[in-house]
Amino acid sequence: TVLPLGRPRVPHARVDVAPQPGPPAELVLRVAPGPRADWFTPAAMRALTSSVYRVSSASNRIGLRMDGPALERARPGELPSEGTVLGAVQVPTDGRPVVFLADHPTTGGYPVIGVVRTADLPAAAQAVPGTPVRFVTAGGR
């Protein structure tokens, strides 16, 4: 089989570097209450949305881990594993939130206090360790 290509009509563009936005200086994540917000004290949601966290050096494509105030649970014990979504803010036993990113697990066993709006996740994926993070209350995804 012969595929005729012909002559190019326009020269190919030469690009050495594709421009990309830099990491954010401060990350603001809009968060709606999650399916297990009732597992936390009222003070925990206030702490989440009024404190400044920092991106932990333990962050990766699975989750953006936070350094900062621990979120207090209202319920003791563990949660059976259940489905999680991109942007879920899961809180492990240490009380510090983790925002699930591209390679997040499909299930998780820690309560999800909130869900970050999808539109805010690309900036979260670019945040480097030490970046200040603020969670603000948002309606719907």
PDB file of C-alpha atoms in Angstrom:
ATOM      1  CA  THR A   1       0.000   0.000   0.000  1.00  0.00           C
ATOM      2  CA  VAL A   2       1.293   3.412  -0.952  1.00  0.00           C
ATOM      3  CA  LEU A   3       0.155   6.464   0.956  1.00  0.00           C
ATOM      4  CA  PRO A   4       0.753   9.684  -0.967  1.00  0.00           C
ATOM      5  CA  LEU A   5       1.867  12.465   1.331  1.00  0.00           C
ATOM      6  CA  GLY A   6       2.588  15.320  -1.012  1.00  0.00           C
ATOM      7  CA  ARG A   7       4.648  18.367  -0.211  1.00  0.00           C
ATOM      8  CA  PRO A   8       4.053  20.258   3.043  1.00  0.00           C
ATOM      9  CA  ARG A   9       2.355  23.583   2.398  1.00  0.00           C
ATOM     10  CA  VAL A  10       3.501  25.228   5.631  1.00  0.00           C
ATOM     11  CA  PRO A  11       6.856  24.673   7.305  1.00  0.00           C
ATOM     12  CA  HIS A  12       6.726  22.867  10.639  1.00  0.00           C
ATOM     13  CA  ALA A  13       6.880  25.066  13.697  1.00  0.00           C
ATOM     14  CA  ARG A  14      10.052  24.833  15.730  1.00  0.00           C
ATOM     15  CA  VAL A  15       9.466  24.729  19.453  1.00  0.00           C
ATOM     16  CA  ASP A  16      12.243  24.202  21.957  1.00  0.00           C
ATOM     17  CA  VAL A  17      10.122  24.610  25.079  1.00  0.00           C
ATOM     18  CA  ALA A  18       6.355  24.511  25.450  1.00  0.00           C
ATOM     19  CA  PRO A  19       5.247  27.244  27.894  1.00  0.00           C
ATOM     20  CA  GLN A  20       3.724  25.889  31.098  1.00  0.00           C
ATOM     21  CA  PRO A  21       2.363  27.770  34.098  1.00  0.00           C
ATOM     22  CA  GLY A  22       4.651  27.707  37.104  1.00  0.00           C
ATOM     23  CA  PRO A  23       3.637  26.239  40.446  1.00  0.00           C
ATOM     24  CA  PRO A  24       1.322  28.452  42.495  1.00  0.00           C
ATOM     25  CA  ALA A  25       2.818  30.700  45.183  1.00  0.00           C
ATOM     26  CA  GLU A  26      -0.257  29.987  47.328  1.00  0.00           C
ATOM     27  CA  LEU A  27      -2.821  27.304  46.654  1.00  0.00           C
ATOM     28  CA  VAL A  28      -6.500  28.061  47.314  1.00  0.00           C
ATOM     29  CA  LEU A  29      -8.705  24.973  47.118  1.00  0.00           C
ATOM     30  CA  ARG A  30     -12.489  25.256  47.101  1.00  0.00           C
ATOM     31  CA  VAL A  31     -13.919  22.382  49.132  1.00  0.00           C
ATOM     32  CA  ALA A  32     -17.473  21.100  49.591  1.00  0.00           C
ATOM     33  CA  PRO A  33     -18.425  18.895  52.571  1.00  0.00           C
ATOM     34  CA  GLY A  34     -17.633  15.248  51.959  1.00  0.00           C
ATOM     35  CA  PRO A  35     -19.629  12.095  52.620  1.00  0.00           C
ATOM     36  CA  ARG A  36     -18.044  11.580  56.044  1.00  0.00           C
ATOM     37  CA  ALA A  37     -17.971  15.176  57.301  1.00  0.00           C
ATOM     38  CA  ASP A  38     -20.119  13.948  60.214  1.00  0.00           C
ATOM     39  CA  TRP A  39     -17.149  11.893  61.444  1.00  0.00           C
ATOM     40  CA  PHE A  40     -15.473  15.180  62.472  1.00  0.00           C
ATOM     41  CA  THR A  41     -16.191  17.767  65.136  1.00  0.00           C
ATOM     42  CA  PRO A  42     -17.684  21.100  64.028  1.00  0.00           C
ATOM     43  CA  ALA A  43     -14.325  22.632  64.972  1.00  0.00           C
ATOM     44  CA  ALA A  44     -12.570  20.366  62.450  1.00  0.00           C
ATOM     45  CA  MET A  45     -14.350  21.872  59.421  1.00  0.00           C
ATOM     46  CA  ARG A  46     -13.710  25.359  60.815  1.00  0.00           C
ATOM     47  CA  ALA A  47     -10.030  24.458  61.250  1.00  0.00           C
ATOM     48  CA  LEU A  48      -9.861  23.071  57.701  1.00  0.00           C
ATOM     49  CA  THR A  49     -11.306  26.258  56.195  1.00  0.00           C
ATOM     50  CA  SER A  50      -9.547  28.790  58.434  1.00  0.00           C
ATOM     51  CA  SER A  51      -6.031  27.381  58.844  1.00  0.00           C
ATOM     52  CA  VAL A  52      -3.081  27.652  56.523  1.00  0.00           C
ATOM     53  CA  TYR A  53      -1.585  24.285  55.634  1.00  0.00           C
ATOM     54  CA  ARG A  54       1.610  23.583  53.732  1.00  0.00           C
ATOM     55  CA  VAL A  55       2.263  20.966  51.071  1.00  0.00           C
ATOM     56  CA  SER A  56       4.241  18.142  52.661  1.00  0.00           C
ATOM     57  CA  SER A  57       7.368  16.679  51.075  1.00  0.00           C
ATOM     58  CA  ALA A  58       5.558  13.307  51.306  1.00  0.00           C
ATOM     59  CA  SER A  59       3.161  14.395  48.514  1.00  0.00           C
ATOM     60  CA  ASN A  60       3.047  12.614  45.167  1.00  0.00           C
ATOM     61  CA  ARG A  61       0.675  11.809  42.265  1.00  0.00           C
ATOM     62  CA  ILE A  62      -1.533   9.842  44.658  1.00  0.00           C
ATOM     63  CA  GLY A  63      -2.170  12.629  47.111  1.00  0.00           C
ATOM     64  CA  LEU A  64      -1.262  16.118  48.172  1.00  0.00           C
ATOM     65  CA  ARG A  65      -0.388  15.643  51.840  1.00  0.00           C
ATOM     66  CA  MET A  66      -0.700  18.567  54.236  1.00  0.00           C
ATOM     67  CA  ASP A  67       1.406  19.761  57.137  1.00  0.00           C
ATOM     68  CA  GLY A  68      -0.619  21.800  59.605  1.00  0.00           C
ATOM     69  CA  PRO A  69      -3.320  21.503  62.254  1.00  0.00           C
ATOM     70  CA  ALA A  70      -4.789  18.053  62.810  1.00  0.00           C
ATOM     71  CA  LEU A  71      -8.539  17.672  62.277  1.00  0.00           C
ATOM     72  CA  GLU A  72     -10.355  16.221  65.274  1.00  0.00           C
ATOM     73  CA  ARG A  73     -12.731  13.310  64.792  1.00  0.00           C
ATOM     74  CA  ALA A  74     -16.132  13.148  66.468  1.00  0.00           C
ATOM     75  CA  ARG A  75     -16.302   9.361  66.004  1.00  0.00           C
ATOM     76  CA  PRO A  76     -13.709   6.830  67.114  1.00  0.00           C
ATOM     77  CA  GLY A  77     -12.858   3.698  65.215  1.00  0.00           C
ATOM     78  CA  GLU A  78     -12.220   2.911  61.608  1.00  0.00           C
ATOM     79  CA  LEU A  79     -14.326   3.094  58.498  1.00  0.00           C
ATOM     80  CA  PRO A  80     -14.806   0.136  56.136  1.00  0.00           C
ATOM     81  CA  SER A  81     -13.118   0.738  52.793  1.00  0.00           C
ATOM     82  CA  GLU A  82     -15.376   2.669  50.400  1.00  0.00           C
ATOM     83  CA  GLY A  83     -15.160   4.374  47.035  1.00  0.00           C
ATOM     84  CA  THR A  84     -13.216   7.623  46.692  1.00  0.00           C
ATOM     85  CA  VAL A  85     -13.183  10.288  43.983  1.00  0.00           C
ATOM     86  CA  LEU A  86     -10.579  12.590  42.503  1.00  0.00           C
ATOM     87  CA  GLY A  87     -10.284  15.579  44.845  1.00  0.00           C
ATOM     88  CA  ALA A  88     -11.477  13.713  47.956  1.00  0.00           C
ATOM     89  CA  VAL A  89      -9.952  15.140  51.150  1.00  0.00           C
ATOM     90  CA  GLN A  90      -9.273  12.049  53.206  1.00  0.00           C
ATOM     91  CA  VAL A  91      -8.101  12.330  56.801  1.00  0.00           C
ATOM     92  CA  PRO A  92      -5.888   9.508  58.100  1.00  0.00           C
ATOM     93  CA  THR A  93      -5.444   8.796  61.796  1.00  0.00           C
ATOM     94  CA  ASP A  94      -2.835  11.569  62.224  1.00  0.00           C
ATOM     95  CA  GLY A  95      -5.613  14.110  61.452  1.00  0.00           C
ATOM     96  CA  ARG A  96      -3.768  15.826  58.588  1.00  0.00           C
ATOM     97  CA  PRO A  97      -5.703  16.054  55.322  1.00  0.00           C
ATOM     98  CA  VAL A  98      -4.677  14.426  52.050  1.00  0.00           C
ATOM     99  CA  VAL A  99      -6.170  15.630  48.740  1.00  0.00           C
ATOM    100  CA  PHE A 100      -6.476  12.745  46.288  1.00  0.00           C
ATOM    101  CA  LEU A 101      -4.880  13.435  42.908  1.00  0.00           C
ATOM    102  CA  ALA A 102      -4.500  11.609  39.567  1.00  0.00           C
ATOM    103  CA  ASP A 103      -3.264   8.240  40.847  1.00  0.00           C
ATOM    104  CA  HIS A 104      -5.515   8.079  43.918  1.00  0.00           C
ATOM    105  CA  PRO A 105      -6.871   4.711  45.035  1.00  0.00           C
ATOM    106  CA  THR A 106     -10.415   3.833  44.022  1.00  0.00           C
ATOM    107  CA  THR A 107     -11.226   2.926  47.617  1.00  0.00           C
ATOM    108  CA  GLY A 108     -10.060   4.201  50.960  1.00  0.00           C
ATOM    109  CA  GLY A 109     -10.579   3.416  54.622  1.00  0.00           C
ATOM    110  CA  TYR A 110     -10.282   6.876  56.160  1.00  0.00           C
ATOM    111  CA  PRO A 111     -13.156   9.355  56.364  1.00  0.00           C
ATOM    112  CA  VAL A 112     -13.500  12.000  53.637  1.00  0.00           C
ATOM    113  CA  ILE A 113     -14.221  15.380  55.226  1.00  0.00           C
ATOM    114  CA  GLY A 114     -14.538  17.241  51.924  1.00  0.00           C
ATOM    115  CA  VAL A 115     -14.121  17.197  48.163  1.00  0.00           C
ATOM    116  CA  VAL A 116     -12.036  19.781  46.287  1.00  0.00           C
ATOM    117  CA  ARG A 117     -13.597  21.260  43.159  1.00  0.00           C
ATOM    118  CA  THR A 118     -12.291  19.613  39.995  1.00  0.00           C
ATOM    119  CA  ALA A 119     -11.237  22.964  38.504  1.00  0.00           C
ATOM    120  CA  ASP A 120      -8.777  23.490  41.392  1.00  0.00           C
ATOM    121  CA  LEU A 121      -6.955  20.174  41.011  1.00  0.00           C
ATOM    122  CA  PRO A 122      -4.512  21.053  38.176  1.00  0.00           C
ATOM    123  CA  ALA A 123      -2.925  23.753  40.364  1.00  0.00           C
ATOM    124  CA  ALA A 124      -2.818  21.302  43.291  1.00  0.00           C
ATOM    125  CA  ALA A 125      -0.917  18.818  41.135  1.00  0.00           C
ATOM    126  CA  GLN A 126       1.744  21.473  40.439  1.00  0.00           C
ATOM    127  CA  ALA A 127       2.225  22.596  44.054  1.00  0.00           C
ATOM    128  CA  VAL A 128       5.693  22.003  45.465  1.00  0.00           C
ATOM    129  CA  PRO A 129       6.574  21.109  49.070  1.00  0.00           C
ATOM    130  CA  GLY A 130       6.208  24.092  51.362  1.00  0.00           C
ATOM    131  CA  THR A 131       3.510  25.801  49.256  1.00  0.00           C
ATOM    132  CA  PRO A 132       0.897  27.419  51.532  1.00  0.00           C
ATOM    133  CA  VAL A 133      -2.583  25.921  51.089  1.00  0.00           C
ATOM    134  CA  ARG A 134      -5.909  27.388  52.117  1.00  0.00           C
ATOM    135  CA  PHE A 135      -9.196  25.504  51.882  1.00  0.00           C
ATOM    136  CA  VAL A 136     -12.253  27.689  51.321  1.00  0.00           C
ATOM    137  CA  THR A 137     -15.890  26.655  51.486  1.00  0.00           C
ATOM    138  CA  ALA A 138     -17.526  26.071  48.100  1.00  0.00           C
ATOM    139  CA  GLY A 139     -20.890  24.840  46.954  1.00  0.00           C
ATOM    140  CA  GLY A 140     -21.100  21.794  44.598  1.00  0.00           C
ATOM    141  CA  ARG A 141     -18.362  20.455  42.338  1.00  0.00           C
TER     142      ARG A 141
END
